[in-house]
Amino acid sequence: MLQVIQTLLGPEGCPWDQEQTPESLCDYLVEETFELVSAIRSGDLQEVLEEMGDVIFLLAFISCLYGDKVSLGQAMQHAARKMTRRHPHVFGETDINSREELTRTWERVKKTEKKHAGGYLLDSVPRSLPPLLLAYRLHSKAAKAGFTWDSLHELEDKLTEEWLEWKNALESKDHDKMLEEFGDYLFTLVEYGRRNQIKASSALSKTNIKFARRIHMMEDLAREKGWDISRLDMDHLEELWQEAKGF
């Protein structure tokens, strides 16, 4: 792979590749990572293999563009050392007897690794994460500092409160207020899922895939019946939907 990249970047290589920088490849890296995630969730192993290769290729490409400053070998050695430090119960002599203790140890070691002491609680959460994943990470970080609802019952009450605030905003027809309150409700719902060991982004991804599969099936069923799905009324669409759910 490195030989291929060096050839692309060499005198007889590709003009497009030669124009790239680590910064210009960031969007491609994000895109390929999402494609890898999609392949993993689809369960298609051949697709996983291909998309994993694309991500690794981009990481290698970025490494080559940095020259001697950054290498994949250095990155992997750094990650290995970091994971060894963060698992003292595996690589050291620390005894850990609960998941909560494991999490506290992980966070304590991470804190000692920070270059600048005295940072803020949420500094380590990348703001460029997809919104649902970012909300999950923000809640998780805040909860580790004790800033979360004491019980699921209290959280359910908060969900009801946020829903009523959304309904009031909806009645007001104030778009900015609607946007804010709908966001507040989603943010609280993400925490409710997290407290029940559910990641909202993963749950929604599964539902998206299921919905798309059923719509595809509805189209197939409509063609079998000689129907034009774009011209059907809701009763016929519901009939197709119920049939598709059976597959």
PDB file of C-alpha atoms in Angstrom:
ATOM      1  CA  MET A   1       0.000   0.000   0.000  1.00  0.00           C
ATOM      2  CA  LEU A   2       2.765   2.445   0.886  1.00  0.00           C
ATOM      3  CA  GLN A   3       4.492   1.679  -2.420  1.00  0.00           C
ATOM      4  CA  VAL A   4       1.269   2.441  -4.298  1.00  0.00           C
ATOM      5  CA  ILE A   5       0.907   5.754  -2.453  1.00  0.00           C
ATOM      6  CA  GLN A   6       4.537   6.720  -3.061  1.00  0.00           C
ATOM      7  CA  THR A   7       4.059   5.986  -6.771  1.00  0.00           C
ATOM      8  CA  LEU A   8       0.903   8.124  -6.863  1.00  0.00           C
ATOM      9  CA  LEU A   9       2.800  10.973  -5.211  1.00  0.00           C
ATOM     10  CA  GLY A  10       5.936  10.502  -7.343  1.00  0.00           C
ATOM     11  CA  PRO A  11       7.029  12.329 -10.523  1.00  0.00           C
ATOM     12  CA  GLU A  12       5.036  10.000 -12.776  1.00  0.00           C
ATOM     13  CA  GLY A  13       2.089   9.814 -10.395  1.00  0.00           C
ATOM     14  CA  CYS A  14      -1.418  11.263 -10.312  1.00  0.00           C
ATOM     15  CA  PRO A  15      -1.860  15.070 -10.436  1.00  0.00           C
ATOM     16  CA  TRP A  16      -4.955  14.902  -8.207  1.00  0.00           C
ATOM     17  CA  ASP A  17      -3.190  12.888  -5.502  1.00  0.00           C
ATOM     18  CA  GLN A  18      -0.185  15.186  -5.661  1.00  0.00           C
ATOM     19  CA  GLU A  19      -2.408  18.182  -4.876  1.00  0.00           C
ATOM     20  CA  GLN A  20      -3.821  16.662  -1.695  1.00  0.00           C
ATOM     21  CA  THR A  21      -2.993  17.671   1.871  1.00  0.00           C
ATOM     22  CA  PRO A  22      -3.973  16.069   5.191  1.00  0.00           C
ATOM     23  CA  GLU A  23      -6.608  18.787   5.527  1.00  0.00           C
ATOM     24  CA  SER A  24      -8.071  18.218   2.053  1.00  0.00           C
ATOM     25  CA  LEU A  25      -8.481  14.498   2.792  1.00  0.00           C
ATOM     26  CA  CYS A  26     -10.465  15.030   6.009  1.00  0.00           C
ATOM     27  CA  ASP A  27     -13.874  15.035   4.315  1.00  0.00           C
ATOM     28  CA  TYR A  28     -12.979  11.865   2.384  1.00  0.00           C
ATOM     29  CA  LEU A  29     -11.897  10.189   5.619  1.00  0.00           C
ATOM     30  CA  VAL A  30     -15.199  11.063   7.288  1.00  0.00           C
ATOM     31  CA  GLU A  31     -17.153   9.836   4.260  1.00  0.00           C
ATOM     32  CA  GLU A  32     -15.249   6.546   4.041  1.00  0.00           C
ATOM     33  CA  THR A  33     -15.642   5.991   7.784  1.00  0.00           C
ATOM     34  CA  PHE A  34     -19.409   6.373   7.491  1.00  0.00           C
ATOM     35  CA  GLU A  35     -19.370   3.922   4.577  1.00  0.00           C
ATOM     36  CA  LEU A  36     -17.454   1.446   6.745  1.00  0.00           C
ATOM     37  CA  VAL A  37     -19.984   1.864   9.562  1.00  0.00           C
ATOM     38  CA  SER A  38     -22.811   1.288   7.086  1.00  0.00           C
ATOM     39  CA  ALA A  39     -21.118  -1.878   5.798  1.00  0.00           C
ATOM     40  CA  ILE A  40     -20.606  -3.212   9.329  1.00  0.00           C
ATOM     41  CA  ARG A  41     -24.247  -2.608  10.229  1.00  0.00           C
ATOM     42  CA  SER A  42     -25.401  -4.274   6.996  1.00  0.00           C
ATOM     43  CA  GLY A  43     -23.548  -7.474   7.899  1.00  0.00           C
ATOM     44  CA  ASP A  44     -22.003  -7.721   4.416  1.00  0.00           C
ATOM     45  CA  LEU A  45     -18.482  -8.974   5.165  1.00  0.00           C
ATOM     46  CA  GLN A  46     -17.184  -8.377   1.649  1.00  0.00           C
ATOM     47  CA  GLU A  47     -18.385  -4.784   1.869  1.00  0.00           C
ATOM     48  CA  VAL A  48     -16.752  -4.452   5.306  1.00  0.00           C
ATOM     49  CA  LEU A  49     -13.470  -5.673   3.834  1.00  0.00           C
ATOM     50  CA  GLU A  50     -13.613  -3.165   0.978  1.00  0.00           C
ATOM     51  CA  GLU A  51     -14.620  -0.180   3.110  1.00  0.00           C
ATOM     52  CA  MET A  52     -12.064  -1.018   5.808  1.00  0.00           C
ATOM     53  CA  GLY A  53      -9.419  -1.029   3.099  1.00  0.00           C
ATOM     54  CA  ASP A  54     -10.561   2.412   1.927  1.00  0.00           C
ATOM     55  CA  VAL A  55     -10.256   3.838   5.451  1.00  0.00           C
ATOM     56  CA  ILE A  56      -6.825   2.282   5.976  1.00  0.00           C
ATOM     57  CA  PHE A  57      -5.697   3.565   2.588  1.00  0.00           C
ATOM     58  CA  LEU A  58      -6.675   7.129   3.506  1.00  0.00           C
ATOM     59  CA  LEU A  59      -4.899   6.871   6.870  1.00  0.00           C
ATOM     60  CA  ALA A  60      -1.777   5.631   5.105  1.00  0.00           C
ATOM     61  CA  PHE A  61      -2.097   8.395   2.497  1.00  0.00           C
ATOM     62  CA  ILE A  62      -2.371  11.063   5.210  1.00  0.00           C
ATOM     63  CA  SER A  63       0.615   9.548   7.012  1.00  0.00           C
ATOM     64  CA  CYS A  64       2.717   9.752   3.821  1.00  0.00           C
ATOM     65  CA  LEU A  65       1.740  13.388   3.303  1.00  0.00           C
ATOM     66  CA  TYR A  66       3.076  14.201   6.763  1.00  0.00           C
ATOM     67  CA  GLY A  67       6.434  12.700   5.799  1.00  0.00           C
ATOM     68  CA  ASP A  68       8.754  12.003   8.721  1.00  0.00           C
ATOM     69  CA  LYS A  69       6.540  13.914  11.164  1.00  0.00           C
ATOM     70  CA  VAL A  70       3.863  11.196  11.452  1.00  0.00           C
ATOM     71  CA  SER A  71       3.887   7.528  10.501  1.00  0.00           C
ATOM     72  CA  LEU A  72       1.406   4.696  10.847  1.00  0.00           C
ATOM     73  CA  GLY A  73       4.012   2.797  12.882  1.00  0.00           C
ATOM     74  CA  GLN A  74       4.327   5.686  15.329  1.00  0.00           C
ATOM     75  CA  ALA A  75       0.541   6.005  15.559  1.00  0.00           C
ATOM     76  CA  MET A  76       0.089   2.294  16.277  1.00  0.00           C
ATOM     77  CA  GLN A  77       2.881   2.265  18.878  1.00  0.00           C
ATOM     78  CA  HIS A  78       1.317   5.312  20.543  1.00  0.00           C
ATOM     79  CA  ALA A  79      -2.109   3.621  20.601  1.00  0.00           C
ATOM     80  CA  ALA A  80      -0.643   0.383  22.008  1.00  0.00           C
ATOM     81  CA  ARG A  81       1.120   2.259  24.824  1.00  0.00           C
ATOM     82  CA  LYS A  82      -2.039   4.234  25.579  1.00  0.00           C
ATOM     83  CA  MET A  83      -4.253   1.144  25.732  1.00  0.00           C
ATOM     84  CA  THR A  84      -1.712  -0.563  28.014  1.00  0.00           C
ATOM     85  CA  ARG A  85      -1.800   2.414  30.391  1.00  0.00           C
ATOM     86  CA  ARG A  86      -5.590   2.536  30.382  1.00  0.00           C
ATOM     87  CA  HIS A  87      -5.949  -1.178  31.210  1.00  0.00           C
ATOM     88  CA  PRO A  88      -3.867  -1.520  34.401  1.00  0.00           C
ATOM     89  CA  HIS A  89      -6.158  -4.393  35.485  1.00  0.00           C
ATOM     90  CA  VAL A  90      -4.973  -6.339  32.408  1.00  0.00           C
ATOM     91  CA  PHE A  91      -1.356  -5.234  31.951  1.00  0.00           C
ATOM     92  CA  GLY A  92      -0.598  -4.228  35.536  1.00  0.00           C
ATOM     93  CA  GLU A  93      -1.454  -5.304  39.066  1.00  0.00           C
ATOM     94  CA  THR A  94      -4.539  -3.150  39.655  1.00  0.00           C
ATOM     95  CA  ASP A  95      -7.644  -4.987  40.877  1.00  0.00           C
ATOM     96  CA  ILE A  96     -10.960  -3.766  39.471  1.00  0.00           C
ATOM     97  CA  ASN A  97     -14.196  -5.302  40.739  1.00  0.00           C
ATOM     98  CA  SER A  98     -16.968  -3.383  38.955  1.00  0.00           C
ATOM     99  CA  ARG A  99     -17.761  -1.626  35.688  1.00  0.00           C
ATOM    100  CA  GLU A 100     -18.067   1.674  37.574  1.00  0.00           C
ATOM    101  CA  GLU A 101     -14.567   1.261  38.991  1.00  0.00           C
ATOM    102  CA  LEU A 102     -13.308   0.364  35.516  1.00  0.00           C
ATOM    103  CA  THR A 103     -14.792   3.574  34.094  1.00  0.00           C
ATOM    104  CA  ARG A 104     -13.321   5.702  36.884  1.00  0.00           C
ATOM    105  CA  THR A 105      -9.883   4.194  36.325  1.00  0.00           C
ATOM    106  CA  TRP A 106     -10.123   4.814  32.579  1.00  0.00           C
ATOM    107  CA  GLU A 107     -11.079   8.457  33.120  1.00  0.00           C
ATOM    108  CA  ARG A 108      -8.367   8.976  35.755  1.00  0.00           C
ATOM    109  CA  VAL A 109      -5.659   7.657  33.431  1.00  0.00           C
ATOM    110  CA  LYS A 110      -6.993   9.731  30.537  1.00  0.00           C
ATOM    111  CA  LYS A 111      -6.837  12.840  32.695  1.00  0.00           C
ATOM    112  CA  THR A 112      -3.148  12.273  33.483  1.00  0.00           C
ATOM    113  CA  GLU A 113      -2.454  12.047  29.735  1.00  0.00           C
ATOM    114  CA  LYS A 114      -3.781  15.520  28.991  1.00  0.00           C
ATOM    115  CA  LYS A 115      -1.158  17.987  27.870  1.00  0.00           C
ATOM    116  CA  HIS A 116      -2.879  20.865  29.637  1.00  0.00           C
ATOM    117  CA  ALA A 117      -4.019  20.228  33.178  1.00  0.00           C
ATOM    118  CA  GLY A 118      -7.106  22.001  34.477  1.00  0.00           C
ATOM    119  CA  GLY A 119      -9.116  21.644  31.284  1.00  0.00           C
ATOM    120  CA  TYR A 120     -12.874  21.557  31.137  1.00  0.00           C
ATOM    121  CA  LEU A 121     -14.994  18.435  31.602  1.00  0.00           C
ATOM    122  CA  LEU A 122     -16.215  18.271  28.008  1.00  0.00           C
ATOM    123  CA  ASP A 123     -12.974  19.270  26.279  1.00  0.00           C
ATOM    124  CA  SER A 124     -12.237  15.728  25.133  1.00  0.00           C
ATOM    125  CA  VAL A 125     -15.548  15.348  23.272  1.00  0.00           C
ATOM    126  CA  PRO A 126     -15.068  16.227  19.565  1.00  0.00           C
ATOM    127  CA  ARG A 127     -17.716  18.750  18.527  1.00  0.00           C
ATOM    128  CA  SER A 128     -17.552  17.435  14.947  1.00  0.00           C
ATOM    129  CA  LEU A 129     -19.261  14.155  15.913  1.00  0.00           C
ATOM    130  CA  PRO A 130     -22.675  13.458  14.344  1.00  0.00           C
ATOM    131  CA  PRO A 131     -25.330  15.152  16.550  1.00  0.00           C
ATOM    132  CA  LEU A 132     -26.876  12.022  18.102  1.00  0.00           C
ATOM    133  CA  LEU A 133     -23.469  10.547  18.913  1.00  0.00           C
ATOM    134  CA  LEU A 134     -22.269  13.906  20.247  1.00  0.00           C
ATOM    135  CA  ALA A 135     -25.320  14.139  22.526  1.00  0.00           C
ATOM    136  CA  TYR A 136     -24.592  10.623  23.831  1.00  0.00           C
ATOM    137  CA  ARG A 137     -20.956  11.477  24.539  1.00  0.00           C
ATOM    138  CA  LEU A 138     -21.854  14.776  26.245  1.00  0.00           C
ATOM    139  CA  HIS A 139     -24.355  13.023  28.507  1.00  0.00           C
ATOM    140  CA  SER A 140     -21.851  10.250  29.253  1.00  0.00           C
ATOM    141  CA  LYS A 141     -19.146  12.730  30.236  1.00  0.00           C
ATOM    142  CA  ALA A 142     -21.516  14.782  32.381  1.00  0.00           C
ATOM    143  CA  ALA A 143     -22.828  11.641  34.091  1.00  0.00           C
ATOM    144  CA  LYS A 144     -19.299  10.605  35.077  1.00  0.00           C
ATOM    145  CA  ALA A 145     -19.111  13.854  37.030  1.00  0.00           C
ATOM    146  CA  GLY A 146     -22.463  13.064  38.667  1.00  0.00           C
ATOM    147  CA  PHE A 147     -24.449  15.544  36.567  1.00  0.00           C
ATOM    148  CA  THR A 148     -27.463  13.463  35.523  1.00  0.00           C
ATOM    149  CA  TRP A 149     -30.857  12.485  36.889  1.00  0.00           C
ATOM    150  CA  ASP A 150     -30.782  10.265  39.978  1.00  0.00           C
ATOM    151  CA  SER A 151     -33.315   7.787  38.635  1.00  0.00           C
ATOM    152  CA  LEU A 152     -35.046   6.718  35.447  1.00  0.00           C
ATOM    153  CA  HIS A 153     -38.311   7.901  36.990  1.00  0.00           C
ATOM    154  CA  GLU A 154     -36.949  11.450  37.278  1.00  0.00           C
ATOM    155  CA  LEU A 155     -35.659  11.229  33.718  1.00  0.00           C
ATOM    156  CA  GLU A 156     -39.074  10.083  32.500  1.00  0.00           C
ATOM    157  CA  ASP A 157     -40.625  13.090  34.241  1.00  0.00           C
ATOM    158  CA  LYS A 158     -38.104  15.311  32.459  1.00  0.00           C
ATOM    159  CA  LEU A 159     -39.030  13.739  29.121  1.00  0.00           C
ATOM    160  CA  THR A 160     -42.689  14.529  29.783  1.00  0.00           C
ATOM    161  CA  GLU A 161     -41.764  18.093  30.701  1.00  0.00           C
ATOM    162  CA  GLU A 162     -39.699  18.537  27.517  1.00  0.00           C
ATOM    163  CA  TRP A 163     -42.521  17.059  25.413  1.00  0.00           C
ATOM    164  CA  LEU A 164     -45.016  19.566  26.851  1.00  0.00           C
ATOM    165  CA  GLU A 165     -42.585  22.422  26.165  1.00  0.00           C
ATOM    166  CA  TRP A 166     -42.280  21.182  22.568  1.00  0.00           C
ATOM    167  CA  LYS A 167     -46.094  21.103  22.241  1.00  0.00           C
ATOM    168  CA  ASN A 168     -46.331  24.670  23.531  1.00  0.00           C
ATOM    169  CA  ALA A 169     -43.657  25.791  21.067  1.00  0.00           C
ATOM    170  CA  LEU A 170     -45.531  24.010  18.274  1.00  0.00           C
ATOM    171  CA  GLU A 171     -48.726  25.870  19.129  1.00  0.00           C
ATOM    172  CA  SER A 172     -46.848  29.174  19.160  1.00  0.00           C
ATOM    173  CA  LYS A 173     -45.659  28.550  15.569  1.00  0.00           C
ATOM    174  CA  ASP A 174     -42.397  30.284  16.551  1.00  0.00           C
ATOM    175  CA  HIS A 175     -39.920  28.335  14.401  1.00  0.00           C
ATOM    176  CA  ASP A 176     -36.852  29.232  16.478  1.00  0.00           C
ATOM    177  CA  LYS A 177     -38.641  28.128  19.657  1.00  0.00           C
ATOM    178  CA  MET A 178     -39.830  24.941  17.978  1.00  0.00           C
ATOM    179  CA  LEU A 179     -36.278  24.150  16.886  1.00  0.00           C
ATOM    180  CA  GLU A 180     -34.946  24.720  20.398  1.00  0.00           C
ATOM    181  CA  GLU A 181     -37.597  22.665  22.195  1.00  0.00           C
ATOM    182  CA  PHE A 182     -37.487  19.789  19.723  1.00  0.00           C
ATOM    183  CA  GLY A 183     -33.712  19.711  20.211  1.00  0.00           C
ATOM    184  CA  ASP A 184     -34.148  19.690  23.999  1.00  0.00           C
ATOM    185  CA  TYR A 185     -36.544  16.750  23.759  1.00  0.00           C
ATOM    186  CA  LEU A 186     -34.175  14.772  21.513  1.00  0.00           C
ATOM    187  CA  PHE A 187     -31.235  15.561  23.791  1.00  0.00           C
ATOM    188  CA  THR A 188     -33.110  14.240  26.832  1.00  0.00           C
ATOM    189  CA  LEU A 189     -34.318  11.184  24.887  1.00  0.00           C
ATOM    190  CA  VAL A 190     -30.687  10.357  24.024  1.00  0.00           C
ATOM    191  CA  GLU A 191     -29.882  10.298  27.741  1.00  0.00           C
ATOM    192  CA  TYR A 192     -32.893   8.081  28.439  1.00  0.00           C
ATOM    193  CA  GLY A 193     -31.565   5.627  25.884  1.00  0.00           C
ATOM    194  CA  ARG A 194     -28.033   5.831  27.304  1.00  0.00           C
ATOM    195  CA  ARG A 195     -29.311   5.052  30.792  1.00  0.00           C
ATOM    196  CA  ASN A 196     -30.910   1.930  29.303  1.00  0.00           C
ATOM    197  CA  GLN A 197     -27.681   0.922  27.480  1.00  0.00           C
ATOM    198  CA  ILE A 198     -29.013   2.066  24.102  1.00  0.00           C
ATOM    199  CA  LYS A 199     -27.133   4.376  21.753  1.00  0.00           C
ATOM    200  CA  ALA A 200     -29.647   6.558  19.933  1.00  0.00           C
ATOM    201  CA  SER A 201     -27.492   6.690  16.797  1.00  0.00           C
ATOM    202  CA  SER A 202     -27.297   2.885  16.583  1.00  0.00           C
ATOM    203  CA  ALA A 203     -31.004   2.431  17.325  1.00  0.00           C
ATOM    204  CA  LEU A 204     -32.001   4.996  14.699  1.00  0.00           C
ATOM    205  CA  SER A 205     -29.615   3.457  12.171  1.00  0.00           C
ATOM    206  CA  LYS A 206     -31.313   0.058  12.586  1.00  0.00           C
ATOM    207  CA  THR A 207     -34.728   1.665  12.184  1.00  0.00           C
ATOM    208  CA  ASN A 208     -33.586   3.557   9.073  1.00  0.00           C
ATOM    209  CA  ILE A 209     -32.363   0.309   7.501  1.00  0.00           C
ATOM    210  CA  LYS A 210     -35.595  -1.495   8.443  1.00  0.00           C
ATOM    211  CA  PHE A 211     -37.759   1.293   7.026  1.00  0.00           C
ATOM    212  CA  ALA A 212     -35.802   1.443   3.761  1.00  0.00           C
ATOM    213  CA  ARG A 213     -36.007  -2.355   3.399  1.00  0.00           C
ATOM    214  CA  ARG A 214     -39.776  -2.319   3.877  1.00  0.00           C
ATOM    215  CA  ILE A 215     -40.279   0.523   1.394  1.00  0.00           C
ATOM    216  CA  HIS A 216     -38.236  -1.466  -1.123  1.00  0.00           C
ATOM    217  CA  MET A 217     -40.435  -4.494  -0.442  1.00  0.00           C
ATOM    218  CA  MET A 218     -43.585  -2.381  -0.865  1.00  0.00           C
ATOM    219  CA  GLU A 219     -42.378  -1.286  -4.292  1.00  0.00           C
ATOM    220  CA  ASP A 220     -41.738  -4.903  -5.284  1.00  0.00           C
ATOM    221  CA  LEU A 221     -45.174  -5.975  -4.030  1.00  0.00           C
ATOM    222  CA  ALA A 222     -46.857  -3.099  -5.862  1.00  0.00           C
ATOM    223  CA  ARG A 223     -45.181  -4.093  -9.135  1.00  0.00           C
ATOM    224  CA  GLU A 224     -46.313  -7.694  -8.636  1.00  0.00           C
ATOM    225  CA  LYS A 225     -49.896  -6.441  -8.264  1.00  0.00           C
ATOM    226  CA  GLY A 226     -49.565  -4.158 -11.290  1.00  0.00           C
ATOM    227  CA  TRP A 227     -49.916  -1.065  -9.137  1.00  0.00           C
ATOM    228  CA  ASP A 228     -48.143   2.284  -9.515  1.00  0.00           C
ATOM    229  CA  ILE A 229     -47.062   2.991  -5.942  1.00  0.00           C
ATOM    230  CA  SER A 230     -46.841   6.735  -6.573  1.00  0.00           C
ATOM    231  CA  ARG A 231     -50.592   6.819  -7.355  1.00  0.00           C
ATOM    232  CA  LEU A 232     -51.919   4.712  -4.472  1.00  0.00           C
ATOM    233  CA  ASP A 233     -54.110   6.063  -1.681  1.00  0.00           C
ATOM    234  CA  MET A 234     -53.225   5.593   1.974  1.00  0.00           C
ATOM    235  CA  ASP A 235     -55.406   2.490   2.367  1.00  0.00           C
ATOM    236  CA  HIS A 236     -53.516   0.640  -0.378  1.00  0.00           C
ATOM    237  CA  LEU A 237     -50.164   1.886   0.907  1.00  0.00           C
ATOM    238  CA  GLU A 238     -51.040   0.603   4.380  1.00  0.00           C
ATOM    239  CA  GLU A 239     -51.969  -2.757   2.828  1.00  0.00           C
ATOM    240  CA  LEU A 240     -48.551  -2.959   1.197  1.00  0.00           C
ATOM    241  CA  TRP A 241     -46.829  -1.839   4.399  1.00  0.00           C
ATOM    242  CA  GLN A 242     -48.467  -4.595   6.426  1.00  0.00           C
ATOM    243  CA  GLU A 243     -47.480  -7.168   3.780  1.00  0.00           C
ATOM    244  CA  ALA A 244     -43.893  -5.900   3.759  1.00  0.00           C
ATOM    245  CA  LYS A 245     -43.720  -6.198   7.560  1.00  0.00           C
ATOM    246  CA  GLY A 246     -44.358  -9.901   7.194  1.00  0.00           C
ATOM    247  CA  PHE A 247     -41.063 -10.496   5.365  1.00  0.00           C
TER     248      PHE A 247
END
